[in-house]
JSON list of C-alpha atoms in Angstrom, two decimals:
[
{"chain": "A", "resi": 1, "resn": "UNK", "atom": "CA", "xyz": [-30.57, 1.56, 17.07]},
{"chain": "A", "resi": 2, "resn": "UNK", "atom": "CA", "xyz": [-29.05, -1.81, 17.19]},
{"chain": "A", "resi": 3, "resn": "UNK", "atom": "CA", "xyz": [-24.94, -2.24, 16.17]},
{"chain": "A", "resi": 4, "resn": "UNK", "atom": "CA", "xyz": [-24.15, -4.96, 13.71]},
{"chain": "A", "resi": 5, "resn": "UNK", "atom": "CA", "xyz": [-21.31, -7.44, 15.31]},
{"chain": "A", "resi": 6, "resn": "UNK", "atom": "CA", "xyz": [-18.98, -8.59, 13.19]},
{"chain": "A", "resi": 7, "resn": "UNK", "atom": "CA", "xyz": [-17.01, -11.75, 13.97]},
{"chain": "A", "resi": 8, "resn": "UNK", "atom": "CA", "xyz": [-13.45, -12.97, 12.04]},
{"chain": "A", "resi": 9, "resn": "UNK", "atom": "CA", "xyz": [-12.23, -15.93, 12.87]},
{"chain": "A", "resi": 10, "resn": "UNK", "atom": "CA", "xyz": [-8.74, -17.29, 11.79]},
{"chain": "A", "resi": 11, "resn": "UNK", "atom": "CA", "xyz": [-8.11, -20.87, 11.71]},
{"chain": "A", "resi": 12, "resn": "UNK", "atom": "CA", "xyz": [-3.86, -21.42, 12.01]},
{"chain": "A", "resi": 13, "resn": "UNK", "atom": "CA", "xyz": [-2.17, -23.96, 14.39]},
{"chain": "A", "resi": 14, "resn": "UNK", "atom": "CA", "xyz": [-1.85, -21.88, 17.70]},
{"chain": "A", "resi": 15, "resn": "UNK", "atom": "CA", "xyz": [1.87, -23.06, 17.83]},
{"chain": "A", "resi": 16, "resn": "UNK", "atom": "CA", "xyz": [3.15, -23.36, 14.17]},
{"chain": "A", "resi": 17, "resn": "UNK", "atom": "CA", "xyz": [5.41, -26.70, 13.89]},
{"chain": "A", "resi": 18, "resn": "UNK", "atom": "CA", "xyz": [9.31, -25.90, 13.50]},
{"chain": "A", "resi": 19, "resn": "UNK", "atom": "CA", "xyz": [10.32, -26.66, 9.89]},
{"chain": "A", "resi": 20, "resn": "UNK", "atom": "CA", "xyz": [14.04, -26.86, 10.38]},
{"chain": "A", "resi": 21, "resn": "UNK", "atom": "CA", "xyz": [16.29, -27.26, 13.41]},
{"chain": "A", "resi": 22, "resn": "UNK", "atom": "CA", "xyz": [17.62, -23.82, 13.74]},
{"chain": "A", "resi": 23, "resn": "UNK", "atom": "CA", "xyz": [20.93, -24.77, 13.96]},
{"chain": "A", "resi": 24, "resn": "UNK", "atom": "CA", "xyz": [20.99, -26.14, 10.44]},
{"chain": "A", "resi": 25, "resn": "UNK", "atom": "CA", "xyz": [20.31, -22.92, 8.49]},
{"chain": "A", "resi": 26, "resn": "UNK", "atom": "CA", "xyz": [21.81, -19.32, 8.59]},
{"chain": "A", "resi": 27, "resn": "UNK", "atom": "CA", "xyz": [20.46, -16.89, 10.61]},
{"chain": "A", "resi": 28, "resn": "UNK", "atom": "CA", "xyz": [19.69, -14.81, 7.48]},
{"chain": "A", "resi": 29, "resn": "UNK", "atom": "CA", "xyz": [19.35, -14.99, 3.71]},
{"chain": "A", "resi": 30, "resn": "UNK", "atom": "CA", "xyz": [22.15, -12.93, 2.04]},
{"chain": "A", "resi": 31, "resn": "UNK", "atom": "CA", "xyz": [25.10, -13.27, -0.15]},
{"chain": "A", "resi": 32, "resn": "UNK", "atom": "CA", "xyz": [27.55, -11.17, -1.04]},
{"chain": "A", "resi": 33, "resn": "UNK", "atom": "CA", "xyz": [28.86, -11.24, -5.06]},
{"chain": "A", "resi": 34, "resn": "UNK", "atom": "CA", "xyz": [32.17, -9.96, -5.88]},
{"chain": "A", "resi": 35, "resn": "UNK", "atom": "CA", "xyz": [30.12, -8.85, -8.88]},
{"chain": "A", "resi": 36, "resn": "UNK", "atom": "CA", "xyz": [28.70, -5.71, -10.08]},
{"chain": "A", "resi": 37, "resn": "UNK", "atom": "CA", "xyz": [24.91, -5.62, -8.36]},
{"chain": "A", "resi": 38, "resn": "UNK", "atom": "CA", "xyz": [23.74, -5.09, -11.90]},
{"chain": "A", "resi": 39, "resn": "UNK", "atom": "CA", "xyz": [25.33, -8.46, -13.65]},
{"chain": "A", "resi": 40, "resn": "UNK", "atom": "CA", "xyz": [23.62, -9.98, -10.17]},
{"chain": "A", "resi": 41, "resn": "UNK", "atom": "CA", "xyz": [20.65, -8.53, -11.04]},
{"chain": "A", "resi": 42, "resn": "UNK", "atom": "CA", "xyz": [21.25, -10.23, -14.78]},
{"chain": "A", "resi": 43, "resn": "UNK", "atom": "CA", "xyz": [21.89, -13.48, -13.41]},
{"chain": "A", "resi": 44, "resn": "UNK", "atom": "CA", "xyz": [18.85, -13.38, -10.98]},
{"chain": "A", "resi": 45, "resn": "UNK", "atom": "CA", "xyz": [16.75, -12.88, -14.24]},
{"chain": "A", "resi": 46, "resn": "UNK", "atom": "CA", "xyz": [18.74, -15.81, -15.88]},
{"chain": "A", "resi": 47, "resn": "UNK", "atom": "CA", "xyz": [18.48, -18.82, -12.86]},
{"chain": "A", "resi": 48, "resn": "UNK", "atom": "CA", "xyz": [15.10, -17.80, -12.34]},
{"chain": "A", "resi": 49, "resn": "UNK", "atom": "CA", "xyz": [14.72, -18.76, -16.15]},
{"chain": "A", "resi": 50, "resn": "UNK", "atom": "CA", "xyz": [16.94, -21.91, -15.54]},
{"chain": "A", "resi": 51, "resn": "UNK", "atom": "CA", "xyz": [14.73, -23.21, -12.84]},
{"chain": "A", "resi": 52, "resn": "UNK", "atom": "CA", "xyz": [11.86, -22.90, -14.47]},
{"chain": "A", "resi": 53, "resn": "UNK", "atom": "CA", "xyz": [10.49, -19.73, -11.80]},
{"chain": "A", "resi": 54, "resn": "UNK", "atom": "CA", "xyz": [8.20, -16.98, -12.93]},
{"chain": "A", "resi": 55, "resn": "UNK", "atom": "CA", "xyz": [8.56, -13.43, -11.70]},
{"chain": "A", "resi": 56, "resn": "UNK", "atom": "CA", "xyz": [4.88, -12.07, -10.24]},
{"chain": "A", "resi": 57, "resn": "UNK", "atom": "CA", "xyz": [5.78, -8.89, -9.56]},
{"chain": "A", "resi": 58, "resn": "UNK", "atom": "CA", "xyz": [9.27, -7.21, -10.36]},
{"chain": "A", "resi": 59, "resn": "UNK", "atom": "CA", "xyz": [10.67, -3.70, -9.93]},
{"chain": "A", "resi": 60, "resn": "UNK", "atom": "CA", "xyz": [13.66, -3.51, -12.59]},
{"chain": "A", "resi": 61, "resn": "UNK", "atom": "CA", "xyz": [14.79, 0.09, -10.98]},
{"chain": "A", "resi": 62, "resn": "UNK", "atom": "CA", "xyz": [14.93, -1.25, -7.22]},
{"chain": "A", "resi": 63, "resn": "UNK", "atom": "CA", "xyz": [15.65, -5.00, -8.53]},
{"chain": "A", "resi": 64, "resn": "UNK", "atom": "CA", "xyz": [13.18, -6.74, -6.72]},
{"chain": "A", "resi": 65, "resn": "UNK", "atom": "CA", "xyz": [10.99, -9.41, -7.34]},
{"chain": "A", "resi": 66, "resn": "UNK", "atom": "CA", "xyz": [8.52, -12.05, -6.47]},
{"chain": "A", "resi": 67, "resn": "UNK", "atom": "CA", "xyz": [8.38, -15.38, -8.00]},
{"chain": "A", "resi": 68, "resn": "UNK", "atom": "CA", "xyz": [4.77, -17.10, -9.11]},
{"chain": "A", "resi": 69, "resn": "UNK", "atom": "CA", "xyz": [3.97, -19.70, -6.43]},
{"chain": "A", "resi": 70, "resn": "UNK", "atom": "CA", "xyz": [6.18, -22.70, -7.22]},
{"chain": "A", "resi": 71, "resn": "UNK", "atom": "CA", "xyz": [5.09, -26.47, -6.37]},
{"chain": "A", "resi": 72, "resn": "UNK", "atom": "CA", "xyz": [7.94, -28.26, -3.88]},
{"chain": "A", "resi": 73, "resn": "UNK", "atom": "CA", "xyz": [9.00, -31.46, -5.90]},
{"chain": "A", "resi": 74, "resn": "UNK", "atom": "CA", "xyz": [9.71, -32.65, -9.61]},
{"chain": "A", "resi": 75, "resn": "UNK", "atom": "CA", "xyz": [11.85, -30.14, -11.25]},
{"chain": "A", "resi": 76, "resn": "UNK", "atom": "CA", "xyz": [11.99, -27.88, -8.58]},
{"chain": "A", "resi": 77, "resn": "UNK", "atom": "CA", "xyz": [13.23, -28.47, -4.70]},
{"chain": "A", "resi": 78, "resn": "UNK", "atom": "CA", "xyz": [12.35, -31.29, -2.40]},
{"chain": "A", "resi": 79, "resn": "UNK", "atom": "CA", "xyz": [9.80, -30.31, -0.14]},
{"chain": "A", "resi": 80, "resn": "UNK", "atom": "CA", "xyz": [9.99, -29.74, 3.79]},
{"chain": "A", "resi": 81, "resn": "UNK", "atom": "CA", "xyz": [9.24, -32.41, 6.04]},
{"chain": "A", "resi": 82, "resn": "UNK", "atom": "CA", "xyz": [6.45, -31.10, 8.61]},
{"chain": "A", "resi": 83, "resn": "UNK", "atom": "CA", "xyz": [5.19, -33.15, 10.93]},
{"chain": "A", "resi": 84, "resn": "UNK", "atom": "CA", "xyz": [1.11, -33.00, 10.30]},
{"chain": "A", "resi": 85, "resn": "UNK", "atom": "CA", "xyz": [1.55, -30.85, 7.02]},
{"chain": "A", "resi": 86, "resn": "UNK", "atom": "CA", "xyz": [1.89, -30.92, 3.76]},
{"chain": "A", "resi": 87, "resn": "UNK", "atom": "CA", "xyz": [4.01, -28.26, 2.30]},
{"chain": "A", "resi": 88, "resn": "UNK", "atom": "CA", "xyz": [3.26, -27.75, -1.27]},
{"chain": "A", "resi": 89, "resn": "UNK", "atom": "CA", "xyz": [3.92, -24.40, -2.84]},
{"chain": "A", "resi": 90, "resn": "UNK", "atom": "CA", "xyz": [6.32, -21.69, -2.74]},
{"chain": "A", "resi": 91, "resn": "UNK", "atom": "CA", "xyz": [7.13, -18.03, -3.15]},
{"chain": "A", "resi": 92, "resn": "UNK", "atom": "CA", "xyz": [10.84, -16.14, -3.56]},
{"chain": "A", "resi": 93, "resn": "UNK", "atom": "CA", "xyz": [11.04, -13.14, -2.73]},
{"chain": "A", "resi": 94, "resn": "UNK", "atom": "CA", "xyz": [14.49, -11.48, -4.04]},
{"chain": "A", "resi": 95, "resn": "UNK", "atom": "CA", "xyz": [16.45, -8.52, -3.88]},
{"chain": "A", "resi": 96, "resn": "UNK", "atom": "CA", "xyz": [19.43, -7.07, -5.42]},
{"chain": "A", "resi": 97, "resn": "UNK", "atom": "CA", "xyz": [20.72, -3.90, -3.98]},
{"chain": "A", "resi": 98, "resn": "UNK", "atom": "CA", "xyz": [21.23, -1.46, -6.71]},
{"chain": "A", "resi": 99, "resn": "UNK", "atom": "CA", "xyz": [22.42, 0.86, -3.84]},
{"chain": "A", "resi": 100, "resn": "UNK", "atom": "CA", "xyz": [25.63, -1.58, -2.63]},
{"chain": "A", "resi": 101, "resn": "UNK", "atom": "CA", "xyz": [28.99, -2.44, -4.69]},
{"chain": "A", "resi": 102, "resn": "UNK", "atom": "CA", "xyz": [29.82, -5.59, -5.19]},
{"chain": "A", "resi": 103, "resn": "UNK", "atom": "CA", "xyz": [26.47, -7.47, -5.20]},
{"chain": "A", "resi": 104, "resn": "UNK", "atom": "CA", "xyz": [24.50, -8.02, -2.27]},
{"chain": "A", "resi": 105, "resn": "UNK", "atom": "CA", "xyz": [21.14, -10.37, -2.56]},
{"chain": "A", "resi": 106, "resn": "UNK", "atom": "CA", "xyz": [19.01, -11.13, -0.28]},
{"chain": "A", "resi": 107, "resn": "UNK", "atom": "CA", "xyz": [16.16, -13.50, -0.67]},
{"chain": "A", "resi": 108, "resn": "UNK", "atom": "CA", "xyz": [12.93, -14.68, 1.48]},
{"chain": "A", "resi": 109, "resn": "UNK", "atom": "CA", "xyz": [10.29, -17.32, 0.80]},
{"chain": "A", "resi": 110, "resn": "UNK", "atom": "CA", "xyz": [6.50, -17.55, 1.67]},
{"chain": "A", "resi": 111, "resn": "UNK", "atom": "CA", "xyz": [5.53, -21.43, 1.77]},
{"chain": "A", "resi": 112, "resn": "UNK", "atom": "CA", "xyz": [1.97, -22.60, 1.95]},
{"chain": "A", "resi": 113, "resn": "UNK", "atom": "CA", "xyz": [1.22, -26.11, 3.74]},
{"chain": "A", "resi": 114, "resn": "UNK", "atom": "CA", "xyz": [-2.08, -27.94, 4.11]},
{"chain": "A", "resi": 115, "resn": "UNK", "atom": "CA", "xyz": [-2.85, -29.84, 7.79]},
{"chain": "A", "resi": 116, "resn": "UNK", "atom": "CA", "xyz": [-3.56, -33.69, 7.30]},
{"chain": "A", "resi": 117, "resn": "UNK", "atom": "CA", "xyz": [-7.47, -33.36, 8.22]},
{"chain": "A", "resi": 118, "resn": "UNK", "atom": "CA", "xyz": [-7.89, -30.03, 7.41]},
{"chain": "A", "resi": 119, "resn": "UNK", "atom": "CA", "xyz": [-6.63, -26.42, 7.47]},
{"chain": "A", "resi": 120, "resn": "UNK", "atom": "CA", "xyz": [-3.32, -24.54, 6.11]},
{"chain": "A", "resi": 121, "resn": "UNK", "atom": "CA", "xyz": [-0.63, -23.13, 7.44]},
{"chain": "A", "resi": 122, "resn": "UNK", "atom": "CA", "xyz": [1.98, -20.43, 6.22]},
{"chain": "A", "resi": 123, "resn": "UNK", "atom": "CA", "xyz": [5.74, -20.39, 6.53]},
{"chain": "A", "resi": 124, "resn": "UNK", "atom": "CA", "xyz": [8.11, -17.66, 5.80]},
{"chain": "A", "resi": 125, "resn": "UNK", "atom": "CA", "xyz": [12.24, -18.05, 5.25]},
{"chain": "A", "resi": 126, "resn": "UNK", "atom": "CA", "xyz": [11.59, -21.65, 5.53]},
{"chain": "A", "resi": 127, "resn": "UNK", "atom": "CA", "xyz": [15.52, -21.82, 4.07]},
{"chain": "A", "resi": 128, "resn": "UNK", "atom": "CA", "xyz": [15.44, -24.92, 1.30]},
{"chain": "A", "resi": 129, "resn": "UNK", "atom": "CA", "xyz": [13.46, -22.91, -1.61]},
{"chain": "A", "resi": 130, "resn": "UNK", "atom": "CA", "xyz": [16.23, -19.95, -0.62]},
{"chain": "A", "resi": 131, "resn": "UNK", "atom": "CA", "xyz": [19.28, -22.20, -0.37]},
{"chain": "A", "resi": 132, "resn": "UNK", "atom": "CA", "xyz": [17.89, -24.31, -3.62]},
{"chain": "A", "resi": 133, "resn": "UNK", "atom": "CA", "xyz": [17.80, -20.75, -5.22]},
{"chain": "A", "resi": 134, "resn": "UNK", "atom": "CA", "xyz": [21.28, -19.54, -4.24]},
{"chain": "A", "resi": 135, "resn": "UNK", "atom": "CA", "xyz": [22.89, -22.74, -4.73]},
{"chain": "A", "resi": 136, "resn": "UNK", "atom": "CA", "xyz": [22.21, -22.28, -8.55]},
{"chain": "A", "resi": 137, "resn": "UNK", "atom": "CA", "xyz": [23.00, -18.43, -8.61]},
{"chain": "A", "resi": 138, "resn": "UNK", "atom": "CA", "xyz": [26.51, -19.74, -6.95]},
{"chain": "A", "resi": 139, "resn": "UNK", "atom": "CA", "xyz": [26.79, -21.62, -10.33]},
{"chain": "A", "resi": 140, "resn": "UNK", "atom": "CA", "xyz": [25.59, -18.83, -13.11]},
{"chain": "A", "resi": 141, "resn": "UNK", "atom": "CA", "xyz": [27.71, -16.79, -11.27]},
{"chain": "A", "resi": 142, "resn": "UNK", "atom": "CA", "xyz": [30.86, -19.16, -10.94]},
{"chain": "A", "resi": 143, "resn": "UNK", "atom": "CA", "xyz": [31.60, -18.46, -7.33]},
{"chain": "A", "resi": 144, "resn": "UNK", "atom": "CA", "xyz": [30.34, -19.54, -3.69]},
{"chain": "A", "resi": 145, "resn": "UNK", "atom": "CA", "xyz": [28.69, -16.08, -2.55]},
{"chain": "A", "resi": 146, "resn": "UNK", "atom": "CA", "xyz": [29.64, -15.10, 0.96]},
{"chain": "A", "resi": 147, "resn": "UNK", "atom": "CA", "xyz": [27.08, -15.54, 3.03]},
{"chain": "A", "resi": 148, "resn": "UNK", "atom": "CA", "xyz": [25.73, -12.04, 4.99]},
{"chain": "A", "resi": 149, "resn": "UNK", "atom": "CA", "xyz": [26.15, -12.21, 9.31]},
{"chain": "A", "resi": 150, "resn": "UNK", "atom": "CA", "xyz": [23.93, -10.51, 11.35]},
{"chain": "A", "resi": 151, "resn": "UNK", "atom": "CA", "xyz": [26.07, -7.70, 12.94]},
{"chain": "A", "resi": 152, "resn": "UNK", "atom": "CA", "xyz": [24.90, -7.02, 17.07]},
{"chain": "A", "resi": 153, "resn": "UNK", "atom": "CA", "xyz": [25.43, -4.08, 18.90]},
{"chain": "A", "resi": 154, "resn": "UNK", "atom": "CA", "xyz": [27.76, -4.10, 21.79]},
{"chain": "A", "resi": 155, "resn": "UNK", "atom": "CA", "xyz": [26.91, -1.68, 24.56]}
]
């Protein structure tokens, strides 16, 4: 009896190229509203309208969502600057709490780059689609949200 093989290969960059420094971004992706979560979760719905983003996917009773890919550039945000790649596209990924008073969000992005010469790359929490995103919540909303620190354990 012979055994089929079965071979998957994966083409990605065996190091993947920094997009930011990290000492220009946050270490996470969260605000804090002094809002109810559920006006948030209203004027999530209304700046993704403003910005011209689709929802994907959304789940009204958890309030989370995923935004249609996005192109970087024209109406939307200026692209990242990656040595080698093109980044074109991009994906939000949001969440409200509906479980915290006042308003917490927290928000993620998937980006997808093309290699000069060939192949792609993905990035996750990139940081300018997110901060692009927030930046125009912190005006539907009126107010700079306060942005979330990681808390550490001390032993």
């Amino acid at each position: 009896m012979k055994h089929a093989r079965l071979l998957v290969l994966v083409m990605a960059p065996a190091v993947a190229p920094p997009l930011f420094a990290a000492d220009t971004l946050p270490a996470n992706r969260a605000r804090m509203y002094a809002r109810s979560s559920a006006e948030t979760w209203q004027a999530v719905l209304e700046t993704l309208t403003e910005l011209k983003l689709k929802p994907e996917k959304t789940e009204r009773d958890t309030r989370m969502l995923v935004t249609r890919p996005a192109h970087y550039g024209g109406d939307t945000v200026k692209a990242p600057e990656v040595p080698g790649y093109v980044v074109k596209a991009f994906r939000l990924h949001i969440f409200v709490s509906p479980f915290a008073e006042p308003a917490r969000v927290h928000i993620g992005s998937v980006s997808d780059a093309s290699k000069h010469g060939g192949g792609t790359a993905t990035y996750y929490n990139g940081g300018i689609a997110e901060q692009w995103f927030l930046d125009a919540l912190d005006r539907r909303l009126g107010q700079a949200g306060l942005a979330r620190q990681r808390v550490q354990q001390v032993a």
